[in-house]
Amino acid sequence: MESFDDVLDKLSADSLLRALEPEPLNALLRQSRKRELKPGETIINQGDEKGAFAVYLLTGGLKISVVSAGGREIILNYCAPGELVGEIALLDSGPRTAAVTAVVDTTVLLLPTQAFLDTVATNPTSMIAVLRELARRVREQNLVIESDRTFSMGPRLARALVRLVDSERDDGRLLFNPSQSDLGAFAGLARENVSRLVSEWETQGIIAREGRALVIRDMEYLELLAEFGDDV
Amino acid sequence: MESFDDVLDKLSADSLLRALEPEPLNALLRQSRKRELKPGETIINQGDEKGAFAVYLLTGGLKISVVSAGGREIILNYCAPGELVGEIALLDSGPRTAAVTAVVDTTVLLLPTQAFLDTVATNPTSMIAVLRELARRVREQNLVIESDRTFSMGPRLARALVRLVDSERDDGRLLFNPSQSDLGAFAGLARENVSRLVSEWETQGIIAREGRALVIRDMEYLELLAEFGDDV
DNA sequence: ATCCGGCTGTGATATCCATCACACTTGTGT
DNA sequence: ACACAAGTGTGATGGATATCACAGCCGGAT
């Protein structure tokens, strides 16, 4: 059994697990295991029988993705530290329907199913936190579906970029340095078209580049585009 | 204060509210209001400030929909009796992001925010039920996103039909007699193309028609189509 | 019975976008 | 310094599907 002092330090103030009282939190942590992941390393595979643990992201970044019938990757979401991942399969005890992969050097906490459920079930406040989080996701996904169905490439990519800005640092830099392929898989369009749009927006001064990385210059414009589509 | 004996009768065995013990259930019901809706009548409007109540569907049917920037309707889901609707805006206290409309003669129960949250928060079992339900929705929506992005019209419509079959009656009849426009809004394609596909499938004996209504003849085929796309 | 409004069938056309093809660039390890 | 992999830029093409246009059609209201 390892020490978790450093883990406790890393729990950001508004993290999901912070909703737990110190006592049950410690009990839960004692049953958890820490794990380090290299970029590209996968921790949950699509199709795994059933969830044996939930994943709590301490540092780094994860992507949730599925590969579609045609073999193309669809990135459903990116996760930043403090987020809980993979608890869906625990709650409804179904198989894993998506894969979880590290996109940078990452440390996670593996929370065993039973310990997690017990802890949450006996702590109404933290349970409400989980409820809120799930509610937020449903909302977010509604927007994705709406966007997919009604918007053309531009607005969809704009939406992906807005979702990926690093809100900590206030410059327009993106989280996890996604490649154009990643952006395509996230926004639902072909890599080539990401390239075309990026070039176009660069000449318009909406975004800039630092080496390979993108920097958003005109956040407001992208937000408008993402919300109202081409007719801004 | 009206009586709720008839309401209790209508709570199906596996309904969400059944997860409550009789005592707190009665307390919650006493604070609720029953309401009848005519087809097309709207109970929650997209953009409403914040949720004042959750909706529990007793009889009839509801649709959850948003109108996109271009003015087109997107039907996110249909709901059958026993389902809870509109609790998202309660949980994260955001504005209403979708509209809820009756599609047939319907009776619902309006559960006031505070009463609902209190009841659920003090009843771990029912809270778990709500968690499960939200988890199920996230899963379902993931499939919709995947389907939207990778499949062509055929599989998408197949998926919509499969989601709409009346599982009570075991014939292949659909819930709520949707029009072709409804199917289009649900599956994410233009009404004209729904018409074309329906005609094609009819000649192939996959579906049949009774007046305007559709009857599914070869459910298995549609399920295959919905899952694996055009290359079945 | 008849009219009108919403639903449905079907062709022609236009558009958006994925795909293919290939050259080019960057950076990473040896 | 070099080679090779991964990432990127850009044109040409085809295919899928939305849109437009219009012609039945059916059911409910007057």
Coordinates of C-alpha atoms (C1' of nucleotides) in Angstrom, one line a residue:
Chain A
M1 CA 0.0 0.0 0.0
E2 CA 1.5 3.3 -1.1
S3 CA 1.2 6.7 0.4
F4 CA -1.3 9.2 -1.1
D5 CA -0.1 12.4 0.4
D6 CA 1.0 13.6 -3.0
V7 CA -2.3 12.5 -4.4
L8 CA -4.2 14.6 -2.0
D9 CA -2.1 17.6 -2.9
K10 CA -3.1 17.2 -6.5
L11 CA -6.8 17.1 -5.9
S12 CA -7.8 20.5 -7.2
A13 CA -10.3 22.4 -5.2
D14 CA -13.2 21.8 -7.4
S15 CA -12.5 18.2 -8.2
L16 CA -15.1 15.6 -8.0
L17 CA -13.4 13.6 -5.3
R18 CA -13.1 16.7 -3.2
A19 CA -16.8 16.4 -2.6
L20 CA -16.0 13.6 -0.3
E21 CA -15.4 14.1 3.4
P22 CA -11.7 13.4 4.4
E23 CA -12.7 10.1 6.1
P24 CA -14.4 8.3 3.3
L25 CA -12.0 9.8 0.8
N26 CA -9.0 8.3 2.6
A27 CA -10.8 4.9 2.7
L28 CA -11.4 5.1 -1.0
L29 CA -7.8 6.1 -1.8
R30 CA -6.4 3.3 0.3
Q31 CA -8.2 0.9 -2.1
S32 CA -7.0 2.7 -5.2
R33 CA -4.0 2.2 -7.3
K34 CA -2.0 4.9 -9.0
R35 CA -0.7 4.4 -12.5
E36 CA 1.5 6.3 -14.9
L37 CA 0.7 6.4 -18.6
K38 CA 2.9 7.3 -21.6
P39 CA 1.3 9.2 -24.5
G40 CA -0.7 6.8 -26.7
E41 CA -1.0 4.2 -23.9
T42 CA -4.5 2.8 -23.5
I43 CA -6.0 2.1 -20.2
I44 CA -9.5 1.0 -21.2
N45 CA -10.3 -0.8 -24.4
Q46 CA -13.5 -0.6 -26.3
G47 CA -15.3 -3.9 -25.9
D48 CA -13.8 -4.9 -22.5
E49 CA -16.2 -7.1 -20.7
K50 CA -17.2 -4.9 -17.9
G51 CA -15.7 -2.1 -15.9
A52 CA -13.5 -3.1 -13.0
F53 CA -12.6 0.4 -12.1
A54 CA -13.3 4.1 -12.7
V55 CA -10.4 6.3 -13.7
Y56 CA -9.6 9.6 -11.9
L57 CA -7.3 11.8 -13.8
L58 CA -4.6 13.5 -11.7
T59 CA -2.3 15.0 -14.2
G60 CA -1.9 14.9 -17.9
G61 CA -4.7 14.3 -20.4
L62 CA -6.9 11.5 -21.7
K63 CA -9.0 11.1 -24.8
I64 CA -12.2 9.0 -25.0
S65 CA -12.7 7.5 -28.5
V66 CA -14.4 4.8 -30.5
V67 CA -13.5 3.4 -33.8
S68 CA -16.4 3.3 -36.1
A69 CA -17.5 0.5 -38.4
G70 CA -15.4 2.0 -41.3
G71 CA -12.3 2.0 -39.1
R72 CA -12.2 5.7 -38.5
E73 CA -11.5 7.1 -35.1
I74 CA -14.1 9.3 -33.4
I75 CA -12.9 11.3 -30.4
L76 CA -15.8 11.8 -28.2
N77 CA -14.1 13.9 -25.6
Y78 CA -10.8 15.1 -24.1
C79 CA -10.4 15.1 -20.3
A80 CA -8.3 17.3 -18.1
P81 CA -7.1 16.7 -14.6
G82 CA -9.8 16.4 -11.9
E83 CA -12.2 14.6 -14.2
L84 CA -13.7 11.2 -13.6
V85 CA -13.7 8.8 -16.5
G86 CA -15.2 5.4 -17.3
E87 CA -17.8 5.3 -14.6
I88 CA -20.6 4.7 -17.0
A89 CA -19.8 1.1 -17.4
L90 CA -19.7 0.8 -13.6
L91 CA -23.1 2.4 -13.1
D92 CA -25.0 0.3 -15.6
S93 CA -22.6 -2.6 -15.5
G94 CA -22.5 -2.9 -19.3
P95 CA -19.4 -3.5 -21.4
R96 CA -16.9 -0.7 -22.2
T97 CA -18.2 1.2 -25.3
A98 CA -15.3 3.5 -25.7
A99 CA -11.5 3.4 -25.3
V100 CA -9.5 5.7 -23.0
T101 CA -6.0 6.7 -24.1
A102 CA -3.4 9.0 -22.7
V103 CA -2.5 11.9 -25.0
V104 CA 0.4 13.2 -23.0
D105 CA 2.3 11.9 -19.9
T106 CA -0.4 11.2 -17.5
T107 CA -1.0 9.9 -14.0
V108 CA -4.4 8.4 -13.0
L109 CA -6.0 6.8 -10.0
L110 CA -7.8 3.5 -10.5
L111 CA -10.8 3.3 -8.3
P112 CA -12.2 -0.2 -7.9
T113 CA -15.8 -0.5 -8.8
Q114 CA -17.2 -1.7 -5.5
A115 CA -15.2 0.7 -3.4
F116 CA -16.2 3.6 -5.6
L117 CA -19.9 2.7 -5.7
D118 CA -20.0 2.2 -1.9
T119 CA -18.3 5.5 -1.2
V120 CA -20.5 7.4 -3.5
A121 CA -23.7 5.7 -2.3
T122 CA -23.0 6.7 1.3
N123 CA -22.1 10.3 0.5
P124 CA -25.0 12.2 -0.8
T125 CA -23.0 15.3 -1.5
S126 CA -20.5 13.5 -3.7
M127 CA -23.2 11.6 -5.3
I128 CA -24.8 14.8 -6.3
A129 CA -21.5 15.9 -7.7
V130 CA -21.5 12.8 -9.9
L131 CA -25.0 13.4 -11.0
R132 CA -24.1 17.0 -12.0
E133 CA -21.2 15.7 -14.0
L134 CA -23.3 13.2 -15.9
A135 CA -25.9 15.9 -16.5
R136 CA -23.3 18.2 -17.9
R137 CA -22.2 15.5 -20.3
V138 CA -25.6 14.8 -21.6
R139 CA -26.0 18.5 -22.2
E140 CA -22.6 18.7 -24.0
Q141 CA -23.4 15.7 -26.2
N142 CA -26.8 17.2 -27.2
L143 CA -24.8 20.1 -28.5
V144 CA -22.5 17.9 -30.4
I145 CA -25.4 16.1 -32.0
E146 CA -27.0 19.4 -32.9
S147 CA -23.8 20.7 -34.3
D148 CA -23.1 17.6 -36.4
R149 CA -26.5 17.6 -37.9
T150 CA -26.9 21.3 -38.8
F151 CA -23.5 22.8 -39.2
S152 CA -21.0 22.7 -42.0
M153 CA -17.3 22.1 -41.5
G154 CA -16.3 25.6 -40.3
P155 CA -18.6 25.8 -37.3
R156 CA -17.9 22.2 -36.3
L157 CA -14.2 22.8 -36.3
A158 CA -14.7 26.1 -34.4
R159 CA -16.6 24.2 -31.8
A160 CA -13.8 21.7 -31.4
L161 CA -11.3 24.4 -31.0
V162 CA -13.4 26.2 -28.4
R163 CA -13.8 23.0 -26.4
L164 CA -10.0 22.5 -26.5
V165 CA -8.7 25.9 -25.4
D166 CA -6.7 25.9 -22.2
S167 CA -8.8 27.9 -19.9
E168 CA -6.1 28.1 -17.3
R169 CA -3.6 30.0 -19.3
D170 CA -5.5 32.8 -20.8
D171 CA -3.7 32.9 -24.1
G172 CA -5.5 31.0 -26.9
R173 CA -3.4 27.9 -26.7
L174 CA -4.9 24.5 -27.0
L175 CA -4.8 21.6 -24.6
F176 CA -2.7 18.5 -25.6
N177 CA -1.3 19.8 -28.9
P178 CA -3.7 18.0 -31.1
S179 CA -2.6 17.2 -34.6
Q180 CA -4.9 18.0 -37.5
S181 CA -6.0 14.4 -37.6
D182 CA -6.9 14.6 -34.0
L183 CA -8.9 17.7 -34.6
G184 CA -10.6 16.0 -37.5
A185 CA -11.6 13.0 -35.4
F186 CA -12.8 15.3 -32.7
A187 CA -14.8 17.6 -34.9
G188 CA -16.0 15.0 -37.3
L189 CA -14.4 16.0 -40.5
A190 CA -11.6 14.8 -42.8
R191 CA -8.0 15.8 -41.9
E192 CA -7.5 17.5 -45.3
N193 CA -10.3 19.8 -44.6
V194 CA -8.9 20.7 -41.2
S195 CA -5.8 21.8 -43.0
R196 CA -7.8 23.9 -45.5
L197 CA -9.8 25.6 -42.8
V198 CA -6.8 26.3 -40.6
S199 CA -5.0 27.9 -43.5
E200 CA -8.0 30.1 -44.3
W201 CA -8.4 31.2 -40.7
E202 CA -4.7 31.9 -40.4
T203 CA -4.8 34.4 -43.3
Q204 CA -7.8 36.0 -41.7
G205 CA -6.0 36.4 -38.5
I206 CA -8.4 34.3 -36.5
I207 CA -5.8 31.9 -35.5
A208 CA -2.0 31.8 -35.5
R209 CA 0.6 29.1 -35.4
E210 CA 3.6 28.5 -33.2
G211 CA 5.4 25.7 -35.0
R212 CA 2.8 23.0 -35.3
A213 CA 0.6 24.3 -32.5
L214 CA -2.4 26.6 -33.0
V215 CA -3.1 29.7 -31.1
I216 CA -6.5 31.2 -31.1
R217 CA -6.5 34.9 -31.8
D218 CA -10.1 35.8 -32.2
M219 CA -11.9 33.6 -29.7
E220 CA -15.0 35.6 -29.9
Y221 CA -15.4 34.9 -33.6
L222 CA -14.9 31.2 -33.2
E223 CA -17.5 31.1 -30.5
L224 CA -20.0 32.9 -32.7
L225 CA -19.3 30.5 -35.5
A226 CA -19.7 27.5 -33.2
E227 CA -23.0 28.8 -31.9
F228 CA -24.7 30.2 -34.9
G229 CA -23.1 28.5 -37.9
D230 CA -22.0 30.0 -41.1
D231 CA -24.4 32.9 -41.1
V232 CA -22.7 35.0 -38.4
Chain B
M1 CA -54.4 18.7 -3.1
E2 CA -55.7 15.9 -5.2
S3 CA -55.5 12.2 -4.7
F4 CA -52.8 10.1 -6.3
D5 CA -54.1 6.6 -5.9
D6 CA -54.6 6.4 -9.6
V7 CA -51.0 7.7 -10.1
L8 CA -49.6 5.0 -7.9
D9 CA -51.5 2.4 -10.0
K10 CA -49.8 3.7 -13.1
L11 CA -46.3 3.6 -11.9
S12 CA -45.0 0.6 -13.8
A13 CA -42.9 -1.9 -11.9
D14 CA -39.6 -0.8 -13.3
S15 CA -40.2 2.9 -13.2
L16 CA -37.7 5.3 -11.8
L17 CA -40.0 6.5 -9.0
R18 CA -40.6 2.9 -7.9
A19 CA -37.1 3.0 -6.6
L20 CA -38.4 5.1 -3.8
E21 CA -39.8 3.7 -0.6
P22 CA -43.6 4.2 -0.2
E23 CA -43.1 6.8 2.5
P24 CA -40.8 9.3 0.7
L25 CA -42.7 8.6 -2.6
N26 CA -45.9 9.7 -1.1
A27 CA -44.3 12.8 0.3
L28 CA -43.0 13.7 -3.1
L29 CA -46.3 13.0 -4.8
R30 CA -48.1 15.2 -2.4
Q31 CA -46.0 18.1 -3.6
S32 CA -46.5 17.3 -7.3
R33 CA -49.1 18.4 -9.8
K34 CA -50.7 16.3 -12.5
R35 CA -51.2 17.8 -15.9
E36 CA -52.9 16.7 -19.1
L37 CA -51.4 17.5 -22.5
K38 CA -52.9 17.5 -25.9
P39 CA -50.8 16.4 -28.9
G40 CA -48.4 19.2 -29.9
E41 CA -48.7 20.9 -26.5
T42 CA -45.4 22.0 -25.1
I43 CA -44.5 21.8 -21.5
I44 CA -40.9 23.0 -21.5
N45 CA -39.6 25.5 -23.9
Q46 CA -36.0 25.7 -25.1
G47 CA -34.5 28.7 -23.5
D48 CA -36.6 28.8 -20.3
E49 CA -34.6 30.4 -17.6
K50 CA -34.1 27.5 -15.3
G51 CA -35.9 24.3 -14.5
A52 CA -38.7 24.7 -11.9
F53 CA -39.7 21.0 -12.1
A54 CA -38.9 17.6 -13.5
V55 CA -41.5 15.8 -15.6
Y56 CA -42.5 12.3 -14.9
L57 CA -44.4 10.7 -17.8
L58 CA -47.4 8.7 -16.7
T59 CA -49.2 7.9 -19.9
G60 CA -48.8 9.0 -23.6
G61 CA -45.6 10.1 -25.2
L62 CA -43.2 13.0 -25.3
K63 CA -40.5 14.2 -27.6
I64 CA -37.4 16.1 -26.7
S65 CA -36.3 18.4 -29.4
V66 CA -34.3 21.5 -30.3
V67 CA -34.5 23.8 -33.2
S68 CA -31.2 24.4 -34.8
A69 CA -29.8 27.7 -36.1
G70 CA -31.2 27.0 -39.5
G71 CA -34.7 26.6 -38.1
R72 CA -34.8 22.8 -38.6
E73 CA -36.1 20.6 -35.8
I74 CA -33.9 17.9 -34.3
I75 CA -35.7 15.3 -32.2
L76 CA -33.2 14.1 -29.7
N77 CA -35.4 11.5 -28.1
Y78 CA -38.9 10.1 -27.6
C79 CA -40.1 9.1 -24.2
A80 CA -42.5 6.4 -23.1
P81 CA -44.4 6.2 -19.8
G82 CA -42.3 5.6 -16.7
E83 CA -39.5 7.9 -17.9
L84 CA -38.2 11.0 -16.2
V85 CA -37.6 14.1 -18.3
G86 CA -36.1 17.5 -17.8
E87 CA -34.1 16.7 -14.7
I88 CA -30.8 17.8 -16.3
A89 CA -31.6 21.5 -15.9
L90 CA -32.4 20.8 -12.3
L91 CA -29.2 19.0 -11.6
D92 CA -26.8 21.6 -13.0
S93 CA -29.3 24.5 -12.6
G94 CA -28.7 25.7 -16.2
P95 CA -31.3 26.9 -18.6
R96 CA -33.5 24.6 -20.6
T97 CA -31.6 23.5 -23.7
A98 CA -34.4 21.5 -25.3
A99 CA -38.1 21.6 -25.6
V100 CA -40.5 18.9 -24.4
T101 CA -43.7 18.4 -26.4
A102 CA -46.5 15.8 -26.2
V103 CA -46.9 13.7 -29.3
V104 CA -50.2 12.1 -28.3
D105 CA -52.6 12.6 -25.4
T106 CA -50.5 12.6 -22.4
T107 CA -50.5 12.9 -18.6
V108 CA -47.5 13.9 -16.7
L109 CA -46.5 14.6 -13.1
L110 CA -44.7 17.8 -12.4
L111 CA -42.1 17.3 -9.6
P112 CA -40.9 20.6 -8.1
T113 CA -37.2 21.0 -8.1
Q114 CA -36.5 21.2 -4.4
A115 CA -38.8 18.3 -3.5
F116 CA -37.3 16.1 -6.1
L117 CA -33.8 16.8 -5.2
D118 CA -34.4 16.4 -1.5
T119 CA -36.2 13.1 -2.0
V120 CA -33.5 11.7 -4.2
A121 CA -30.7 12.9 -2.1
T122 CA -32.0 11.1 0.9
N123 CA -32.7 7.9 -0.9
P124 CA -29.5 6.3 -2.1
T125 CA -31.3 3.5 -3.9
S126 CA -33.4 5.9 -6.0
M127 CA -30.4 8.1 -6.5
I128 CA -28.6 5.1 -8.0
A129 CA -31.5 4.6 -10.3
V130 CA -31.2 8.2 -11.5
L131 CA -27.5 7.7 -12.0
R132 CA -28.1 4.6 -14.0
E133 CA -30.6 6.4 -16.2
L134 CA -28.2 9.2 -16.9
A135 CA -25.5 6.8 -17.7
R136 CA -27.8 5.0 -20.1
R137 CA -28.4 8.3 -21.9
V138 CA -24.8 9.1 -22.3
R139 CA -24.2 5.7 -23.8
E140 CA -27.2 6.1 -26.1
Q141 CA -26.0 9.5 -27.3
N142 CA -22.5 8.2 -27.9
L143 CA -24.1 5.8 -30.3
V144 CA -26.1 8.5 -32.0
I145 CA -22.9 10.6 -32.5
E146 CA -21.1 7.6 -33.9
S147 CA -24.0 6.8 -36.2
D148 CA -24.3 10.3 -37.4
R149 CA -20.7 10.6 -38.3
T150 CA -20.1 7.3 -40.0
F151 CA -23.3 6.0 -41.5
S152 CA -25.3 6.9 -44.5
M153 CA -29.0 7.5 -44.7
G154 CA -30.1 3.9 -44.6
P155 CA -28.5 2.8 -41.4
R156 CA -29.4 6.0 -39.7
L157 CA -33.1 5.6 -40.5
A158 CA -32.9 2.0 -39.5
R159 CA -31.5 3.0 -36.2
A160 CA -34.4 5.5 -35.7
L161 CA -37.0 2.9 -36.5
V162 CA -35.4 0.4 -34.1
R163 CA -35.4 2.9 -31.4
L164 CA -39.1 3.6 -32.0
V165 CA -40.6 0.1 -32.1
D166 CA -43.2 -0.6 -29.5
S167 CA -41.6 -3.3 -27.4
E168 CA -44.8 -4.0 -25.5
R169 CA -46.8 -5.2 -28.5
D170 CA -44.6 -7.6 -30.2
D171 CA -45.7 -6.8 -33.8
G172 CA -43.5 -4.3 -35.5
R173 CA -45.6 -1.3 -34.9
L174 CA -44.0 2.0 -34.0
L175 CA -44.7 4.2 -31.0
F176 CA -46.5 7.5 -31.5
N177 CA -47.2 7.2 -35.3
P178 CA -44.4 9.5 -36.4
S179 CA -44.8 11.2 -39.8
Q180 CA -41.9 11.0 -42.3
S181 CA -40.9 14.5 -41.2
D182 CA -40.7 13.3 -37.6
L183 CA -38.6 10.4 -38.7
G184 CA -36.3 12.7 -40.6
A185 CA -35.9 15.0 -37.6
F186 CA -35.2 12.0 -35.4
A187 CA -32.7 10.2 -37.8
G188 CA -31.1 13.4 -39.1
L189 CA -32.1 13.3 -42.7
A190 CA -34.4 15.2 -45.1
R191 CA -38.0 14.2 -45.2
E192 CA -37.8 13.4 -49.0
N193 CA -35.1 10.8 -48.4
V194 CA -37.2 9.2 -45.6
S195 CA -39.9 8.8 -48.3
R196 CA -37.5 7.2 -50.8
L197 CA -36.0 4.8 -48.3
V198 CA -39.4 3.8 -47.0
S199 CA -40.6 3.0 -50.5
E200 CA -37.5 1.0 -51.3
W201 CA -37.8 -1.1 -48.1
E202 CA -41.4 -1.7 -48.7
T203 CA -40.7 -3.3 -52.1
Q204 CA -38.1 -5.4 -50.4
G205 CA -40.6 -6.6 -47.8
I206 CA -38.6 -5.2 -44.9
I207 CA -41.4 -2.9 -43.8
A208 CA -45.1 -2.7 -44.6
R209 CA -47.7 0.1 -44.3
E210 CA -51.0 0.2 -42.7
G211 CA -52.5 3.4 -43.9
R212 CA -49.9 6.0 -43.0
A213 CA -48.3 3.9 -40.3
L214 CA -45.3 1.7 -40.8
V215 CA -45.0 -1.9 -39.6
I216 CA -41.6 -3.5 -39.4
R217 CA -41.5 -6.9 -41.0
D218 CA -37.8 -7.7 -40.9
M219 CA -36.6 -6.3 -37.6
E220 CA -33.4 -8.3 -37.7
Y221 CA -32.3 -6.8 -40.9
L222 CA -32.9 -3.3 -39.7
E223 CA -30.9 -4.0 -36.5
L224 CA -28.0 -5.3 -38.5
L225 CA -28.1 -2.2 -40.7
A226 CA -28.2 0.0 -37.7
E227 CA -25.3 -1.6 -36.1
F228 CA -22.9 -2.4 -39.0
G229 CA -23.9 0.1 -41.7
D230 CA -24.4 -0.4 -45.4
D231 CA -22.0 -3.4 -45.6
V232 CA -24.2 -6.0 -44.0
Chain C
dA1 C1' -70.0 16.8 -50.3
dT2 C1' -66.2 19.9 -50.7
dC3 C1' -62.4 22.5 -49.6
dC4 C1' -58.2 23.1 -47.5
dG5 C1' -53.9 21.9 -45.0
dG6 C1' -50.7 18.7 -43.9
dC7 C1' -48.6 14.6 -45.5
dT8 C1' -46.5 12.0 -49.2
dG9 C1' -43.9 10.5 -53.9
dT10 C1' -40.4 11.7 -57.3
dG11 C1' -37.5 13.9 -60.5
dA12 C1' -33.8 17.6 -61.4
dT13 C1' -30.2 20.2 -59.6
dA14 C1' -26.7 22.1 -56.6
dT15 C1' -23.5 21.7 -52.9
dC16 C1' -20.7 20.1 -49.6
dC17 C1' -17.4 17.1 -48.4
dA18 C1' -14.7 12.6 -48.3
dT19 C1' -11.5 10.5 -50.8
dC20 C1' -7.5 9.9 -53.7
dA21 C1' -3.0 11.3 -55.1
dC22 C1' 1.1 13.2 -54.4
dA23 C1' 4.6 16.8 -53.0
dC24 C1' 6.3 19.0 -49.2
dT25 C1' 7.8 19.9 -44.3
dT26 C1' 9.2 18.9 -39.7
dG27 C1' 11.4 16.5 -36.2
dT28 C1' 13.4 12.5 -34.1
dG29 C1' 16.5 8.8 -33.4
dT30 C1' 20.9 6.8 -34.6
Chain D
dA1 C1' 24.2 14.5 -40.8
dC2 C1' 21.0 11.4 -42.4
dA3 C1' 17.0 8.8 -43.1
dC4 C1' 12.5 7.7 -42.1
dA5 C1' 8.1 8.5 -40.0
dA6 C1' 4.7 11.4 -38.9
dG7 C1' 2.5 15.4 -40.0
dT8 C1' 0.9 18.9 -43.4
dG9 C1' -0.8 21.5 -48.0
dT10 C1' -3.5 21.4 -52.1
dG11 C1' -5.6 20.1 -56.4
dA12 C1' -8.9 17.0 -58.9
dT13 C1' -12.7 13.9 -58.7
dG14 C1' -16.9 11.5 -57.4
dG15 C1' -20.6 10.5 -54.5
dA16 C1' -24.0 11.3 -51.1
dT17 C1' -27.6 14.1 -49.7
dA18 C1' -30.0 18.6 -49.1
dT19 C1' -32.8 21.5 -51.6
dC20 C1' -36.2 22.9 -54.9
dA21 C1' -40.2 22.1 -57.5
dC22 C1' -44.4 20.3 -58.1
dA23 C1' -48.0 16.7 -58.3
dG24 C1' -51.0 13.6 -56.0
dC25 C1' -53.3 12.2 -51.8
dC26 C1' -55.9 11.7 -47.7
dG27 C1' -58.4 13.3 -43.6
dG28 C1' -60.8 16.5 -41.0
dA29 C1' -63.5 20.8 -40.7
dT30 C1' -67.2 23.6 -42.7

